[in-house]
Amino acid sequence: MASRPRGLRVLFFAALLVIASTPAPAIAAAPMTYASFRVVRATPGTPGAPQIALPRGYTRVAGSQHQVASRAEFYAFVKGPRSARVKVSVRWPGVPVAAVVAGNRRLAVAVDPDDPWRITFTLAVTASSAGAAQATLQVFSHPSGKTASGVYWRIEHNDPDRAAGYWARVKWPAAEVKAATNFMVAAEAILQDSGLAAAARRRGHFFALMGFETNNLLHPDNPPHWHLSYYPGRTFGAPKAHVPHLLLDEQGRITQNGMDIQGQGRSTFATGAPARIHDAAGDLVVTLTIRPGGGLDIQAPGGPRYSIVADDDRFDRAVRVYRDGRAWRWIAHHDAARLGGLVTTVLGATSPVTVYRYDRLTGIIESVQHNSPA
């Protein structure tokens, strides 16, 4: 058999060396995704943690802010490859479990027939980050949840048995929790009556009414406060958004307004100092002024002045609203967070009593009843 020419042999081996030395193309790792879930105890008790088993490739997110126990529940964050069907096993000896919640849903739970303390459920691990999965943690209701309505309104159903982190170490802010909702009910009525809500809706803008959270360690939300914010756009990313933080004391009085303006930082307004909220073009929308005694004046340019006040300066009990100095509304509420019922009373309105029934573990509103005078 004739031998291969020397030149060809050299070229052949050189090619082999090139192939051998060329790195293999990199295989992109699957992006990491996240989820969170709450294991709700049937009866609150001493905070503790269950045993949690995850399938191969999935782990719990490290850090005390991602694995949190309260008297009422335990919540955890997990991470791993994107999947809508990750089977999770939880064993909690001696602690009956009432439900498991992820996002705003109660998950289907199966009890192990051979071990009554073990449950399993299917979790969707699809969030882009742990922060993006934190909606699981707090119980919110949205009487008005659409930004297109002109008023996005969110009520936090805070429960002392769910308190975690900072709020588990200090006195429970009972007055502040109640006052925040009283102020929001009053502010919502004012935004509608004044035409501010309608104007925002026409412009594709919205106001946002929110309180504060007491169990989310990814969002340390203290001291107690509420928001009457303005977003000159359809989303919470609207440029030049004005976000007041109306701080509350132990009688529910507003003591200070720390107003964030997107791109400009925070400005602080004390009692009597007008805090002017502008749109993205710099035009005045509304002015907020803290009143002596802890109330709040709300006034649109050229419109009436609405004043929120309270008897004995106790804003946790009830509030009164004056319109250009004349009595206009009397407002109170009761939130049975452990039962899932919220009753708001707005005397002077066409339908003075509104009853919201909501899922006590997710905040989803199940029914709304408006009661008008006979």
PDB file of N, CA, C and O in Angstrom, residues 119-146:
ATOM      1  N   ILE A 119     -47.395  17.067  54.274  1.00  0.00           N
ATOM      2  CA  ILE A 119     -48.249  17.477  53.168  1.00  0.00           C
ATOM      3  C   ILE A 119     -47.387  17.716  51.939  1.00  0.00           C
ATOM      4  O   ILE A 119     -46.177  17.975  52.045  1.00  0.00           O
ATOM      5  N   THR A 120     -48.015  17.635  50.768  1.00  0.00           N
ATOM      6  CA  THR A 120     -47.313  17.964  49.529  1.00  0.00           C
ATOM      7  C   THR A 120     -48.196  18.892  48.706  1.00  0.00           C
ATOM      8  O   THR A 120     -49.422  18.882  48.819  1.00  0.00           O
ATOM      9  N   PHE A 121     -47.542  19.694  47.869  1.00  0.00           N
ATOM     10  CA  PHE A 121     -48.253  20.605  46.987  1.00  0.00           C
ATOM     11  C   PHE A 121     -47.362  20.926  45.796  1.00  0.00           C
ATOM     12  O   PHE A 121     -46.146  20.670  45.816  1.00  0.00           O
ATOM     13  N   THR A 122     -47.965  21.474  44.754  1.00  0.00           N
ATOM     14  CA  THR A 122     -47.240  21.827  43.540  1.00  0.00           C
ATOM     15  C   THR A 122     -47.058  23.334  43.477  1.00  0.00           C
ATOM     16  O   THR A 122     -48.021  24.091  43.610  1.00  0.00           O
ATOM     17  N   LEU A 123     -45.818  23.767  43.272  1.00  0.00           N
ATOM     18  CA  LEU A 123     -45.458  25.186  43.284  1.00  0.00           C
ATOM     19  C   LEU A 123     -44.943  25.598  41.910  1.00  0.00           C
ATOM     20  O   LEU A 123     -44.145  24.892  41.295  1.00  0.00           O
ATOM     21  N   ALA A 124     -45.384  26.746  41.435  1.00  0.00           N
ATOM     22  CA  ALA A 124     -44.874  27.300  40.175  1.00  0.00           C
ATOM     23  C   ALA A 124     -43.656  28.167  40.477  1.00  0.00           C
ATOM     24  O   ALA A 124     -43.765  29.194  41.161  1.00  0.00           O
ATOM     25  N   VAL A 125     -42.489  27.759  40.005  1.00  0.00           N
ATOM     26  CA  VAL A 125     -41.246  28.511  40.213  1.00  0.00           C
ATOM     27  C   VAL A 125     -40.968  29.257  38.917  1.00  0.00           C
ATOM     28  O   VAL A 125     -40.336  28.743  38.001  1.00  0.00           O
ATOM     29  N   THR A 126     -41.461  30.492  38.840  1.00  0.00           N
ATOM     30  CA  THR A 126     -41.428  31.227  37.564  1.00  0.00           C
ATOM     31  C   THR A 126     -41.036  32.696  37.700  1.00  0.00           C
ATOM     32  O   THR A 126     -40.919  33.381  36.684  1.00  0.00           O
ATOM     33  N   ALA A 127     -40.857  33.209  38.916  1.00  0.00           N
ATOM     34  CA  ALA A 127     -40.554  34.628  39.091  1.00  0.00           C
ATOM     35  C   ALA A 127     -39.098  34.920  38.734  1.00  0.00           C
ATOM     36  O   ALA A 127     -38.210  34.079  38.916  1.00  0.00           O
ATOM     37  N   SER A 128     -38.852  36.119  38.262  1.00  0.00           N
ATOM     38  CA  SER A 128     -37.504  36.481  37.820  1.00  0.00           C
ATOM     39  C   SER A 128     -36.536  36.719  38.967  1.00  0.00           C
ATOM     40  O   SER A 128     -35.320  36.713  38.772  1.00  0.00           O
ATOM     41  N   SER A 129     -37.062  36.971  40.172  1.00  0.00           N
ATOM     42  CA  SER A 129     -36.222  37.227  41.337  1.00  0.00           C
ATOM     43  C   SER A 129     -37.028  36.926  42.582  1.00  0.00           C
ATOM     44  O   SER A 129     -38.257  36.772  42.528  1.00  0.00           O
ATOM     45  N   ALA A 130     -36.342  36.885  43.728  1.00  0.00           N
ATOM     46  CA  ALA A 130     -37.062  36.692  44.985  1.00  0.00           C
ATOM     47  C   ALA A 130     -37.996  37.874  45.230  1.00  0.00           C
ATOM     48  O   ALA A 130     -39.135  37.704  45.675  1.00  0.00           O
ATOM     49  N   GLY A 131     -37.523  39.071  44.919  1.00  0.00           N
ATOM     50  CA  GLY A 131     -38.362  40.251  45.103  1.00  0.00           C
ATOM     51  C   GLY A 131     -39.625  40.194  44.269  1.00  0.00           C
ATOM     52  O   GLY A 131     -40.691  40.633  44.699  1.00  0.00           O
ATOM     53  N   ALA A 132     -39.524  39.628  43.077  1.00  0.00           N
ATOM     54  CA  ALA A 132     -40.692  39.534  42.200  1.00  0.00           C
ATOM     55  C   ALA A 132     -41.702  38.512  42.713  1.00  0.00           C
ATOM     56  O   ALA A 132     -42.847  38.494  42.249  1.00  0.00           O
ATOM     57  N   ALA A 133     -41.287  37.673  43.675  1.00  0.00           N
ATOM     58  CA  ALA A 133     -42.183  36.648  44.219  1.00  0.00           C
ATOM     59  C   ALA A 133     -42.766  37.042  45.570  1.00  0.00           C
ATOM     60  O   ALA A 133     -43.434  36.234  46.211  1.00  0.00           O
ATOM     61  N   GLN A 134     -42.535  38.280  46.020  1.00  0.00           N
ATOM     62  CA  GLN A 134     -42.926  38.644  47.377  1.00  0.00           C
ATOM     63  C   GLN A 134     -44.404  38.950  47.543  1.00  0.00           C
ATOM     64  O   GLN A 134     -44.883  39.129  48.663  1.00  0.00           O
ATOM     65  N   ALA A 135     -45.177  38.986  46.447  1.00  0.00           N
ATOM     66  CA  ALA A 135     -46.612  39.242  46.583  1.00  0.00           C
ATOM     67  C   ALA A 135     -47.295  38.181  47.435  1.00  0.00           C
ATOM     68  O   ALA A 135     -48.378  38.419  47.980  1.00  0.00           O
ATOM     69  N   THR A 136     -46.682  37.028  47.556  1.00  0.00           N
ATOM     70  CA  THR A 136     -47.224  35.956  48.403  1.00  0.00           C
ATOM     71  C   THR A 136     -47.390  36.388  49.851  1.00  0.00           C
ATOM     72  O   THR A 136     -48.306  35.949  50.545  1.00  0.00           O
ATOM     73  N   LEU A 137     -46.530  37.275  50.324  1.00  0.00           N
ATOM     74  CA  LEU A 137     -46.359  37.453  51.758  1.00  0.00           C
ATOM     75  C   LEU A 137     -47.468  38.225  52.451  1.00  0.00           C
ATOM     76  O   LEU A 137     -47.868  37.887  53.561  1.00  0.00           O
ATOM     77  N   GLN A 138     -47.955  39.287  51.847  1.00  0.00           N
ATOM     78  CA  GLN A 138     -48.904  40.161  52.531  1.00  0.00           C
ATOM     79  C   GLN A 138     -50.320  39.905  52.046  1.00  0.00           C
ATOM     80  O   GLN A 138     -50.525  39.516  50.895  1.00  0.00           O
ATOM     81  N   VAL A 139     -51.296  40.126  52.936  1.00  0.00           N
ATOM     82  CA  VAL A 139     -52.702  39.961  52.578  1.00  0.00           C
ATOM     83  C   VAL A 139     -53.246  41.334  52.188  1.00  0.00           C
ATOM     84  O   VAL A 139     -53.447  42.197  53.044  1.00  0.00           O
ATOM     85  N   PHE A 140     -53.466  41.531  50.887  1.00  0.00           N
ATOM     86  CA  PHE A 140     -53.954  42.801  50.347  1.00  0.00           C
ATOM     87  C   PHE A 140     -55.350  42.624  49.758  1.00  0.00           C
ATOM     88  O   PHE A 140     -55.638  41.600  49.134  1.00  0.00           O
ATOM     89  N   SER A 141     -56.193  43.643  49.920  1.00  0.00           N
ATOM     90  CA  SER A 141     -57.429  43.735  49.148  1.00  0.00           C
ATOM     91  C   SER A 141     -57.350  44.987  48.282  1.00  0.00           C
ATOM     92  O   SER A 141     -56.725  45.975  48.670  1.00  0.00           O
ATOM     93  N   HIS A 142     -58.004  44.944  47.139  1.00  0.00           N
ATOM     94  CA  HIS A 142     -57.981  46.067  46.201  1.00  0.00           C
ATOM     95  C   HIS A 142     -59.407  46.514  45.901  1.00  0.00           C
ATOM     96  O   HIS A 142     -60.013  46.034  44.927  1.00  0.00           O
ATOM     97  N   PRO A 143     -59.973  47.417  46.705  1.00  0.00           N
ATOM     98  CA  PRO A 143     -61.289  47.957  46.358  1.00  0.00           C
ATOM     99  C   PRO A 143     -61.285  48.595  44.976  1.00  0.00           C
ATOM    100  O   PRO A 143     -62.286  48.593  44.272  1.00  0.00           O
ATOM    101  N   SER A 144     -60.139  49.161  44.591  1.00  0.00           N
ATOM    102  CA  SER A 144     -59.945  49.680  43.245  1.00  0.00           C
ATOM    103  C   SER A 144     -58.528  49.304  42.839  1.00  0.00           C
ATOM    104  O   SER A 144     -57.566  49.950  43.239  1.00  0.00           O
ATOM    105  N   GLY A 145     -58.419  48.234  42.062  1.00  0.00           N
ATOM    106  CA  GLY A 145     -57.092  47.736  41.737  1.00  0.00           C
ATOM    107  C   GLY A 145     -56.603  48.090  40.362  1.00  0.00           C
ATOM    108  O   GLY A 145     -55.539  47.654  39.953  1.00  0.00           O
ATOM    109  N   LYS A 146     -57.377  48.880  39.614  1.00  0.00           N
ATOM    110  CA  LYS A 146     -56.998  49.219  38.247  1.00  0.00           C
ATOM    111  C   LYS A 146     -56.447  50.635  38.181  1.00  0.00           C
ATOM    112  O   LYS A 146     -57.126  51.593  38.567  1.00  0.00           O
TER     113      LYS A 146
END
